[in-house]
Tab-separated table of C-alpha atoms and ligand atoms in Angstrom:
chain	number	residue	atom	x	y	z
A	1	UNK	CA	92.640	110.832	81.553
A	2	UNK	CA	92.572	110.558	85.331
A	3	UNK	CA	90.979	107.391	86.675
A	4	UNK	CA	90.093	107.633	90.371
A	5	UNK	CA	87.463	104.881	90.401
A	6	UNK	CA	89.615	101.908	91.338
A	7	UNK	CA	87.299	100.730	94.117
A	8	UNK	CA	84.772	99.988	91.351
A	9	UNK	CA	87.351	98.195	89.288
A	10	UNK	CA	90.990	98.512	88.287
A	11	UNK	CA	92.654	98.272	84.907
A	12	UNK	CA	94.246	94.832	84.542
A	13	UNK	CA	98.008	94.832	85.045
A	14	UNK	CA	99.905	94.193	81.792
A	15	UNK	CA	102.118	91.597	83.490
A	16	UNK	CA	98.989	89.730	84.597
A	17	UNK	CA	97.623	89.827	81.048
A	18	UNK	CA	100.916	88.424	79.760
A	19	UNK	CA	100.877	85.659	82.367
A	20	UNK	CA	97.323	84.770	81.352
A	21	UNK	CA	98.392	84.299	77.724
A	22	UNK	CA	101.332	82.124	78.792
A	23	UNK	CA	99.191	80.003	81.115
A	24	UNK	CA	96.506	79.724	78.466
A	25	UNK	CA	99.055	78.154	76.097
A	26	UNK	CA	100.321	75.649	78.624
A	27	UNK	CA	97.431	74.930	80.988
A	28	UNK	CA	94.385	74.919	78.755
A	29	UNK	CA	93.346	71.357	79.584
A	30	UNK	CA	90.254	70.651	81.629
A	31	UNK	CA	91.740	69.929	85.065
A	32	UNK	CA	89.019	67.326	85.689
A	33	UNK	CA	90.143	65.132	82.782
A	34	UNK	CA	92.238	62.065	83.528
A	35	UNK	CA	95.302	62.571	81.291
A	36	UNK	CA	98.687	63.983	82.184
A	37	UNK	CA	97.999	67.460	80.772
A	38	UNK	CA	94.993	67.692	83.082
A	39	UNK	CA	97.072	66.469	86.019
A	40	UNK	CA	99.731	69.104	85.504
A	41	UNK	CA	97.029	71.788	85.175
A	42	UNK	CA	95.423	70.610	88.384
A	43	UNK	CA	98.763	70.641	90.172
A	44	UNK	CA	99.297	74.244	89.059
A	45	UNK	CA	95.881	75.251	90.437
A	46	UNK	CA	96.691	73.610	93.774
A	47	UNK	CA	100.055	75.403	93.789
A	48	UNK	CA	98.371	78.740	93.052
A	49	UNK	CA	96.038	78.219	96.035
A	50	UNK	CA	99.080	77.715	98.257
A	51	UNK	CA	100.652	80.888	96.874
A	52	UNK	CA	97.488	82.816	97.805
A	53	UNK	CA	97.443	81.405	101.355
A	54	UNK	CA	101.156	82.042	101.732
A	55	UNK	CA	100.858	85.675	100.611
A	56	UNK	CA	98.072	86.243	103.138
A	57	UNK	CA	100.065	84.507	105.882
A	58	UNK	CA	97.401	81.838	106.285
A	59	UNK	CA	98.414	78.335	107.298
A	60	UNK	CA	97.714	75.804	104.529
A	61	UNK	CA	96.839	73.171	107.119
A	62	UNK	CA	94.022	75.346	108.470
A	63	UNK	CA	92.636	77.140	105.409
A	64	UNK	CA	91.543	76.293	101.869
A	65	UNK	CA	90.865	78.418	98.791
A	66	UNK	CA	87.814	78.075	96.545
A	67	UNK	CA	87.850	79.880	93.206
A	68	UNK	CA	84.572	81.578	92.294
A	69	UNK	CA	83.218	84.070	89.765
A	70	UNK	CA	83.900	86.976	92.140
A	71	UNK	CA	83.207	88.350	95.591
A	72	UNK	CA	79.440	88.324	94.958
A	73	UNK	CA	79.486	84.560	94.504
A	74	UNK	CA	81.953	84.079	97.370
A	75	UNK	CA	79.687	86.047	99.704
A	76	UNK	CA	76.627	84.063	98.608
A	77	UNK	CA	78.501	80.780	99.030
A	78	UNK	CA	79.839	81.625	102.490
A	79	UNK	CA	76.460	82.663	103.877
A	80	UNK	CA	73.973	80.444	102.010
A	81	UNK	CA	76.376	77.487	102.084
A	82	UNK	CA	76.702	77.803	105.842
A	83	UNK	CA	73.053	78.486	106.658
A	84	UNK	CA	71.634	75.725	104.489
A	85	UNK	CA	73.083	73.417	107.158
A	86	UNK	CA	71.908	75.508	110.087
A	87	UNK	CA	68.224	75.215	110.713
A	88	UNK	CA	68.304	75.674	114.427
A	89	UNK	CA	67.485	78.935	116.140
A	90	UNK	CA	70.710	80.829	115.675
A	91	UNK	CA	71.299	84.293	114.317
A	92	UNK	CA	73.443	85.792	111.581
A	93	UNK	CA	74.713	89.231	112.548
A	94	UNK	CA	76.011	91.808	110.100
A	95	UNK	CA	76.648	95.540	109.801
A	96	UNK	CA	74.315	98.075	108.211
A	97	UNK	CA	76.907	99.168	105.644
A	98	UNK	CA	77.708	95.953	103.789
A	99	UNK	CA	78.000	95.624	100.033
A	100	UNK	CA	74.655	94.472	98.504
A	101	UNK	CA	76.123	90.997	97.898
A	102	UNK	CA	76.262	90.524	101.679
A	103	UNK	CA	73.216	92.596	102.603
A	104	UNK	CA	70.884	90.875	100.137
A	105	UNK	CA	72.230	87.416	100.942
A	106	UNK	CA	71.598	88.028	104.644
A	107	UNK	CA	68.090	89.251	103.773
A	108	UNK	CA	67.567	86.076	101.754
A	109	UNK	CA	68.596	83.997	104.787
A	110	UNK	CA	66.224	86.077	106.861
A	111	UNK	CA	63.312	85.222	104.570
A	112	UNK	CA	63.900	81.562	105.290
A	113	UNK	CA	64.924	81.638	108.936
A	114	UNK	CA	63.985	85.110	110.211
A	115	UNK	CA	67.222	85.221	112.078
A	116	UNK	CA	69.173	88.216	110.765
A	117	UNK	CA	70.348	91.166	112.823
A	118	UNK	CA	71.778	94.326	111.253
A	119	UNK	CA	73.949	96.137	113.793
A	120	UNK	CA	73.363	99.899	113.474
A	121	UNK	CA	75.954	102.606	112.901
A	122	UNK	CA	76.919	104.954	115.715
A	123	UNK	CA	77.271	108.725	115.330
A	124	UNK	CA	80.167	109.237	112.880
A	125	UNK	CA	81.006	105.525	112.894
A	126	UNK	CA	79.993	102.449	110.933
A	127	UNK	CA	79.403	99.871	113.653
A	128	UNK	CA	78.042	99.792	117.185
A	129	UNK	CA	80.387	97.349	118.947
A	130	UNK	CA	78.488	97.760	122.265
A	131	UNK	CA	75.291	96.698	120.524
A	132	UNK	CA	77.082	93.621	119.192
A	133	UNK	CA	78.143	92.782	122.727
A	134	UNK	CA	74.514	93.072	123.900
A	135	UNK	CA	73.427	90.727	121.119
A	136	UNK	CA	76.102	88.193	122.039
A	137	UNK	CA	75.031	88.336	125.694
A	138	UNK	CA	71.413	87.541	124.903
A	139	UNK	CA	71.183	85.580	121.625
A	140	UNK	CA	72.557	82.417	120.058
A	141	UNK	CA	74.615	83.591	117.080
A	142	UNK	CA	76.292	81.272	114.596
A	143	UNK	CA	77.858	83.724	112.143
A	144	UNK	CA	79.025	87.327	112.218
A	145	UNK	CA	79.769	88.829	108.808
A	146	UNK	CA	81.306	92.291	108.774
A	147	UNK	CA	83.356	93.835	105.970
A	148	UNK	CA	86.939	94.864	106.730
A	149	UNK	CA	87.203	98.024	104.590
A	150	UNK	CA	84.034	99.835	103.597
A	151	UNK	CA	83.861	100.156	99.818
A	152	UNK	CA	82.308	103.633	99.813
A	153	UNK	CA	84.158	105.382	102.618
A	154	UNK	CA	87.352	103.370	102.971
A	155	UNK	CA	86.764	103.263	106.750
A	156	UNK	CA	88.275	100.218	108.442
A	157	UNK	CA	85.995	98.198	110.690
A	158	UNK	CA	87.503	96.808	113.869
A	159	UNK	CA	87.406	93.074	113.275
A	160	UNK	CA	89.930	92.421	116.036
A	161	UNK	CA	87.426	93.861	118.480
A	162	UNK	CA	84.743	91.566	117.043
A	163	UNK	CA	87.104	88.581	117.288
A	164	UNK	CA	87.739	89.462	120.956
A	165	UNK	CA	83.981	89.561	121.617
A	166	UNK	CA	83.551	86.171	119.928
A	167	UNK	CA	86.359	84.736	122.039
A	168	UNK	CA	84.713	86.179	125.147
A	169	UNK	CA	81.135	84.996	124.511
A	170	UNK	CA	81.065	82.034	122.137
A	171	UNK	CA	84.130	80.705	120.352
A	172	UNK	CA	82.000	78.599	118.009
A	173	UNK	CA	80.710	81.691	116.143
A	174	UNK	CA	82.072	81.907	112.591
A	175	UNK	CA	83.673	85.262	111.738
A	176	UNK	CA	83.338	85.894	108.013
A	177	UNK	CA	84.503	89.088	106.332
A	178	UNK	CA	84.100	90.590	102.878
A	179	UNK	CA	87.750	91.615	102.497
A	180	UNK	CA	87.337	92.765	98.883
A	181	UNK	CA	88.532	96.324	99.515
A	182	UNK	CA	91.148	95.286	102.061
A	183	UNK	CA	93.405	92.629	100.533
A	184	UNK	CA	96.480	94.337	99.089
A	185	UNK	CA	95.300	97.662	100.525
A	186	UNK	CA	95.761	97.493	104.301
A	187	UNK	CA	98.030	95.625	106.671
A	188	UNK	CA	95.967	93.049	108.512
A	189	UNK	CA	96.224	89.711	110.270
A	190	UNK	CA	93.778	87.663	108.182
A	191	UNK	CA	94.186	84.661	110.482
A	192	UNK	CA	91.688	86.179	112.942
A	193	UNK	CA	89.003	85.437	110.312
A	194	UNK	CA	87.328	82.092	109.693
A	195	UNK	CA	86.282	82.944	106.130
A	196	UNK	CA	87.034	85.818	103.740
A	197	UNK	CA	86.174	86.848	100.171
A	198	UNK	CA	87.867	88.757	97.366
A	199	UNK	CA	87.364	89.786	93.731
A	200	UNK	CA	90.626	89.947	91.791
A	201	UNK	CA	89.577	92.873	89.602
A	202	UNK	CA	89.947	95.160	92.631
A	203	UNK	CA	93.695	94.475	92.674
A	204	UNK	CA	94.492	94.736	88.956
A	205	UNK	CA	93.488	91.186	88.090
A	206	UNK	CA	90.780	89.879	85.784
A	207	UNK	CA	87.091	90.493	86.326
A	208	UNK	CA	84.692	87.598	86.812
A	209	UNK	CA	86.994	85.720	89.169
A	210	UNK	CA	87.319	85.703	92.933
A	211	UNK	CA	88.006	83.514	95.915
A	212	UNK	CA	86.447	82.391	99.115
A	213	UNK	CA	88.983	81.351	101.721
A	214	UNK	CA	87.661	79.305	104.585
A	215	UNK	CA	88.895	77.297	107.503
A	216	UNK	CA	88.969	73.661	106.423
A	217	UNK	CA	86.786	72.560	109.329
A	218	UNK	CA	83.857	74.757	108.214
A	219	UNK	CA	81.379	72.739	106.188
A	220	UNK	CA	79.547	74.544	103.391
A	221	UNK	CA	76.831	73.268	101.091
A	222	UNK	CA	77.448	74.220	97.455
A	223	UNK	CA	75.255	76.785	95.772
A	224	UNK	CA	76.425	75.564	92.346
A	225	UNK	CA	76.079	71.819	91.936
A	226	UNK	CA	77.275	69.812	88.955
A	227	UNK	CA	80.456	67.858	88.305
A	228	UNK	CA	81.679	68.161	91.883
A	229	UNK	CA	84.795	70.216	91.168
A	230	UNK	CA	86.695	71.956	93.981
A	231	UNK	CA	85.840	69.326	96.620
A	232	UNK	CA	82.175	69.465	95.685
A	233	UNK	CA	81.869	73.024	96.990
A	234	UNK	CA	81.861	74.801	93.626
A	235	UNK	CA	81.085	72.822	90.502
A	236	UNK	CA	81.962	73.970	87.003
A	237	UNK	CA	85.026	73.540	84.789
A	238	UNK	CA	87.900	75.333	86.453
A	239	UNK	CA	89.320	78.213	84.471
A	240	UNK	CA	92.933	77.332	85.123
A	241	UNK	CA	94.673	80.118	83.155
A	242	UNK	CA	92.451	82.735	84.810
A	243	UNK	CA	92.994	81.317	88.310
A	244	UNK	CA	96.749	81.099	87.794
A	245	UNK	CA	97.022	84.629	86.388
A	246	UNK	CA	94.900	86.041	89.215
A	247	UNK	CA	96.937	84.199	91.844
A	248	UNK	CA	99.998	85.804	90.260
A	249	UNK	CA	98.204	89.145	90.443
A	250	UNK	CA	97.588	88.708	94.180
A	251	UNK	CA	101.266	87.892	94.595
A	252	UNK	CA	102.161	91.133	92.779
A	253	UNK	CA	99.674	93.120	94.870
A	254	UNK	CA	101.155	91.811	98.111
A	255	UNK	CA	104.753	92.311	96.932
A	256	UNK	CA	104.008	95.881	95.828
A	257	UNK	CA	101.761	96.641	98.783
A	258	UNK	CA	104.081	98.984	100.699
A	259	UNK	CA	105.032	100.999	97.581
A	260	UNK	CA	101.479	101.356	96.375
A	261	UNK	CA	100.197	102.157	99.857
A	262	UNK	CA	102.771	104.932	100.338
A	263	UNK	CA	101.935	106.386	96.948
A	264	UNK	CA	98.186	106.292	97.555
A	265	UNK	CA	98.673	107.751	101.020
A	266	UNK	CA	100.601	110.762	99.657
A	267	UNK	CA	98.005	111.339	96.955
A	268	UNK	CA	95.116	111.043	99.410
A	269	UNK	CA	96.840	113.386	101.876
A	270	UNK	CA	97.471	116.027	99.207
A	271	UNK	CA	93.913	115.945	97.844
A	272	UNK	CA	92.395	115.888	101.349
A	273	UNK	CA	94.371	118.949	102.433
A	274	UNK	CA	93.372	120.817	99.291
A	275	UNK	CA	89.700	119.833	99.650
A	276	UNK	CA	89.702	120.924	103.298
A	277	UNK	CA	90.484	124.451	102.063
A	278	UNK	CA	87.215	124.463	100.088
A	279	UNK	CA	84.584	125.571	102.606
A	280	UNK	CA	81.703	123.542	101.157
A	281	UNK	CA	83.558	120.229	101.316
A	282	UNK	CA	82.688	117.763	104.081
A	283	UNK	CA	85.184	114.894	104.387
A	284	UNK	CA	83.229	111.676	104.984
A	285	UNK	CA	86.097	109.208	105.316
A	286	UNK	CA	87.539	108.610	108.768
A	287	UNK	CA	91.012	110.005	108.087
A	288	UNK	CA	92.446	108.399	111.238
A	289	UNK	CA	91.335	104.899	110.395
A	290	UNK	CA	90.834	104.184	106.716
A	291	UNK	CA	92.361	102.591	103.660
A	292	UNK	CA	94.879	104.858	101.931
A	293	UNK	CA	93.172	103.993	98.649
A	294	UNK	CA	89.759	105.615	99.247
A	295	UNK	CA	88.689	109.193	99.959
A	296	UNK	CA	85.013	110.112	100.225
A	297	UNK	CA	83.661	113.624	100.650
A	298	UNK	CA	80.402	115.498	100.185
A	299	UNK	CA	79.522	118.867	98.730
A	300	UNK	CA	77.369	121.019	100.961
A	301	UNK	CA	76.210	123.579	98.373
A	302	UNK	CA	76.613	121.930	94.970
A	303	UNK	CA	75.059	118.774	93.542
A	304	UNK	CA	77.696	116.021	93.514
A	305	UNK	CA	76.141	114.384	90.437
A	306	UNK	CA	76.639	117.606	88.448
A	307	UNK	CA	80.294	117.837	89.501
A	308	UNK	CA	80.939	114.154	88.750
A	309	UNK	CA	79.471	114.622	85.270
A	310	UNK	CA	81.536	117.770	84.669
A	311	UNK	CA	84.675	115.904	85.800
A	312	UNK	CA	83.781	113.058	83.450
A	313	UNK	CA	83.480	115.545	80.574
A	314	UNK	CA	87.080	116.527	81.359
A	315	UNK	CA	88.137	112.827	81.390
A	316	UNK	CA	88.404	112.618	85.152
A	317	UNK	CA	86.554	109.557	86.381
A	318	UNK	CA	85.258	109.295	89.950
A	319	UNK	CA	82.136	107.840	91.619
A	320	UNK	CA	79.177	109.196	93.479
A	321	UNK	CA	78.030	106.199	95.541
A	322	UNK	CA	79.522	102.744	94.908
A	323	UNK	CA	79.182	101.403	91.358
A	324	UNK	CA	76.881	98.629	92.552
A	325	UNK	CA	74.270	101.011	93.911
A	326	UNK	CA	74.822	104.180	91.865
A	327	UNK	CA	72.472	103.176	89.055
A	328	UNK	CA	69.660	102.636	91.502
A	329	UNK	CA	69.971	105.725	93.638
A	330	UNK	CA	71.968	108.884	94.083
A	331	UNK	CA	71.594	108.484	97.816
A	332	UNK	CA	74.305	106.720	99.792
A	333	UNK	CA	72.840	104.504	102.506
A	334	UNK	CA	76.306	104.063	103.961
A	335	UNK	CA	77.068	107.782	104.240
A	336	UNK	CA	73.601	108.321	105.708
A	337	UNK	CA	74.130	105.539	108.236
A	338	UNK	CA	77.320	107.269	109.410
A	339	UNK	CA	76.160	110.897	109.446
A	340	UNK	CA	72.354	110.702	109.426
A	341	UNK	CA	72.218	113.668	107.075
A	342	UNK	CA	70.166	113.575	103.874
A	343	UNK	CA	72.095	116.299	102.042
A	344	UNK	CA	75.524	114.821	102.837
A	345	UNK	CA	74.267	111.386	101.761
A	346	UNK	CA	72.916	112.661	98.459
A	347	UNK	CA	76.056	114.537	97.513
A	348	UNK	CA	78.968	112.245	98.227
A	349	UNK	CA	81.890	111.707	95.870
A	350	UNK	CA	84.326	108.815	96.107
A	351	UNK	CA	87.897	108.959	94.825
A	352	UNK	CA	89.703	105.619	94.792
A	353	UNK	CA	93.283	104.926	93.786
A	354	UNK	CA	95.351	101.911	92.745
A	355	UNK	CA	98.598	103.257	94.151
A	356	UNK	CA	100.383	103.725	90.823
A	357	UNK	CA	99.154	107.288	90.211
A	358	UNK	CA	101.520	110.245	90.225
A	359	UNK	CA	101.057	113.164	92.594
A	360	UNK	CA	100.576	115.281	89.447
A	361	UNK	CA	97.266	113.534	88.824
A	362	UNK	CA	96.135	114.777	92.250
A	363	UNK	CA	97.275	118.314	91.457
A	364	UNK	CA	95.373	118.208	88.169
A	365	UNK	CA	92.269	116.783	89.857
A	366	UNK	CA	92.210	119.573	92.453
A	367	UNK	CA	92.741	122.247	89.777
A	368	UNK	CA	89.895	121.015	87.578
A	369	UNK	CA	87.621	120.348	90.563
A	370	UNK	CA	88.016	123.937	91.812
A	371	UNK	CA	87.479	125.271	88.297
A	372	UNK	CA	84.238	123.299	87.970
A	373	UNK	CA	82.939	124.518	91.342
A	374	UNK	CA	83.686	128.120	90.323
A	375	UNK	CA	81.991	127.658	86.928
A	376	UNK	CA	78.863	126.243	88.572
A	377	UNK	CA	78.689	129.178	91.010
A	378	UNK	CA	79.062	131.822	88.320
B	401	PMP	N1	82.191	93.424	98.134
B	401	PMP	C1	82.716	94.641	98.039
B	401	PMP	C2	83.147	95.337	99.290
B	401	PMP	C3	82.879	95.256	96.803
B	401	PMP	O1	83.400	96.477	96.713
B	401	PMP	C4	82.466	94.554	95.642
B	401	PMP	C5	82.600	95.182	94.263
B	401	PMP	N2	81.944	96.409	94.139
B	401	PMP	C6	81.905	93.280	95.794
B	401	PMP	C7	81.793	92.741	97.062
B	401	PMP	C8	81.407	92.484	94.619
B	401	PMP	O2	82.417	92.159	93.739
B	401	PMP	P1	82.043	91.532	92.308
B	401	PMP	O3	81.103	92.502	91.674
B	401	PMP	O4	83.342	91.436	91.606
B	401	PMP	O5	81.397	90.219	92.556
């Protein structure tokens, strides 16, 4: 089996599974209870939050971590939680290539306030920074939310440039980023962000668990109310063993980052060079400025869905569009936004790595891929 669909989800690391079992033995108490077992569990959760901030080089005096059920919830909480307090005439600005958990949350805000702006793509690029500058010159904006690494293409968006524009025009604007495909995958100074989100299953942790990190001075209204856990921002019994194991997983991801990145980079380079020799392949990822863990390309003469199915029959697992939109449509909005080409957008294939693969898996992928293309042509 070759699994190149890690941007959809990764296989949980065995060490993380082991840690979960250990933590589940020791820290099973409800952290909200009043006895000593609950206290020690609570202390461990607080410690794990500090580990996360430390690994991301974020100052614990400035930032706090909220555990959630995943990046979808974190993205909802960041945007809805912020805008439920903001009824004045101010805009939320986002890109046109966000994950649906951002896009649909912004649309939801728009239904209530009619104050959303989607910044368009530029030719061969995912974000029009000049257009953002025009918006900032003319409109009152209170939040900009732009992903750091695009989940379909792997292209990196220039959040430093956005931070510079915020500093130039209105320092009170909140810069929030969906960093789900970035943490543990690219080198980045996360302290230029005011809020960020992550799902642990993208970095070999457990599914159904994520975080929102925010500057402490940003006030959010909860979207889940109940027992008032996590400073009243996210109610519900805290899943201590899961949080602790996933915090450990983030630690592993950051410690192994350089090794995994190098590995993924070599694999991506090899496959890219081989694909570039196939005349019907169009590379969609920006090779100069992208995550080493994602490679997206389109087929100009063959249906991508047919090739993906044939690969799957040979136990090679890749994606067409992202997993979250692939059941709805075979058309990639993101690829279309970048290239404005219907055929390229309908025939994209995404390979995504976790950085532990051998180069042999790339050699095997290329061999089978070429074989399949030849078979289809015959
Ligand atoms: N944002 C991005 C960029 C993603 O890739 C994903 C997962 N596909 C999510 C958010 C949502 O993560 P989850 O489904 O774990 O909530």
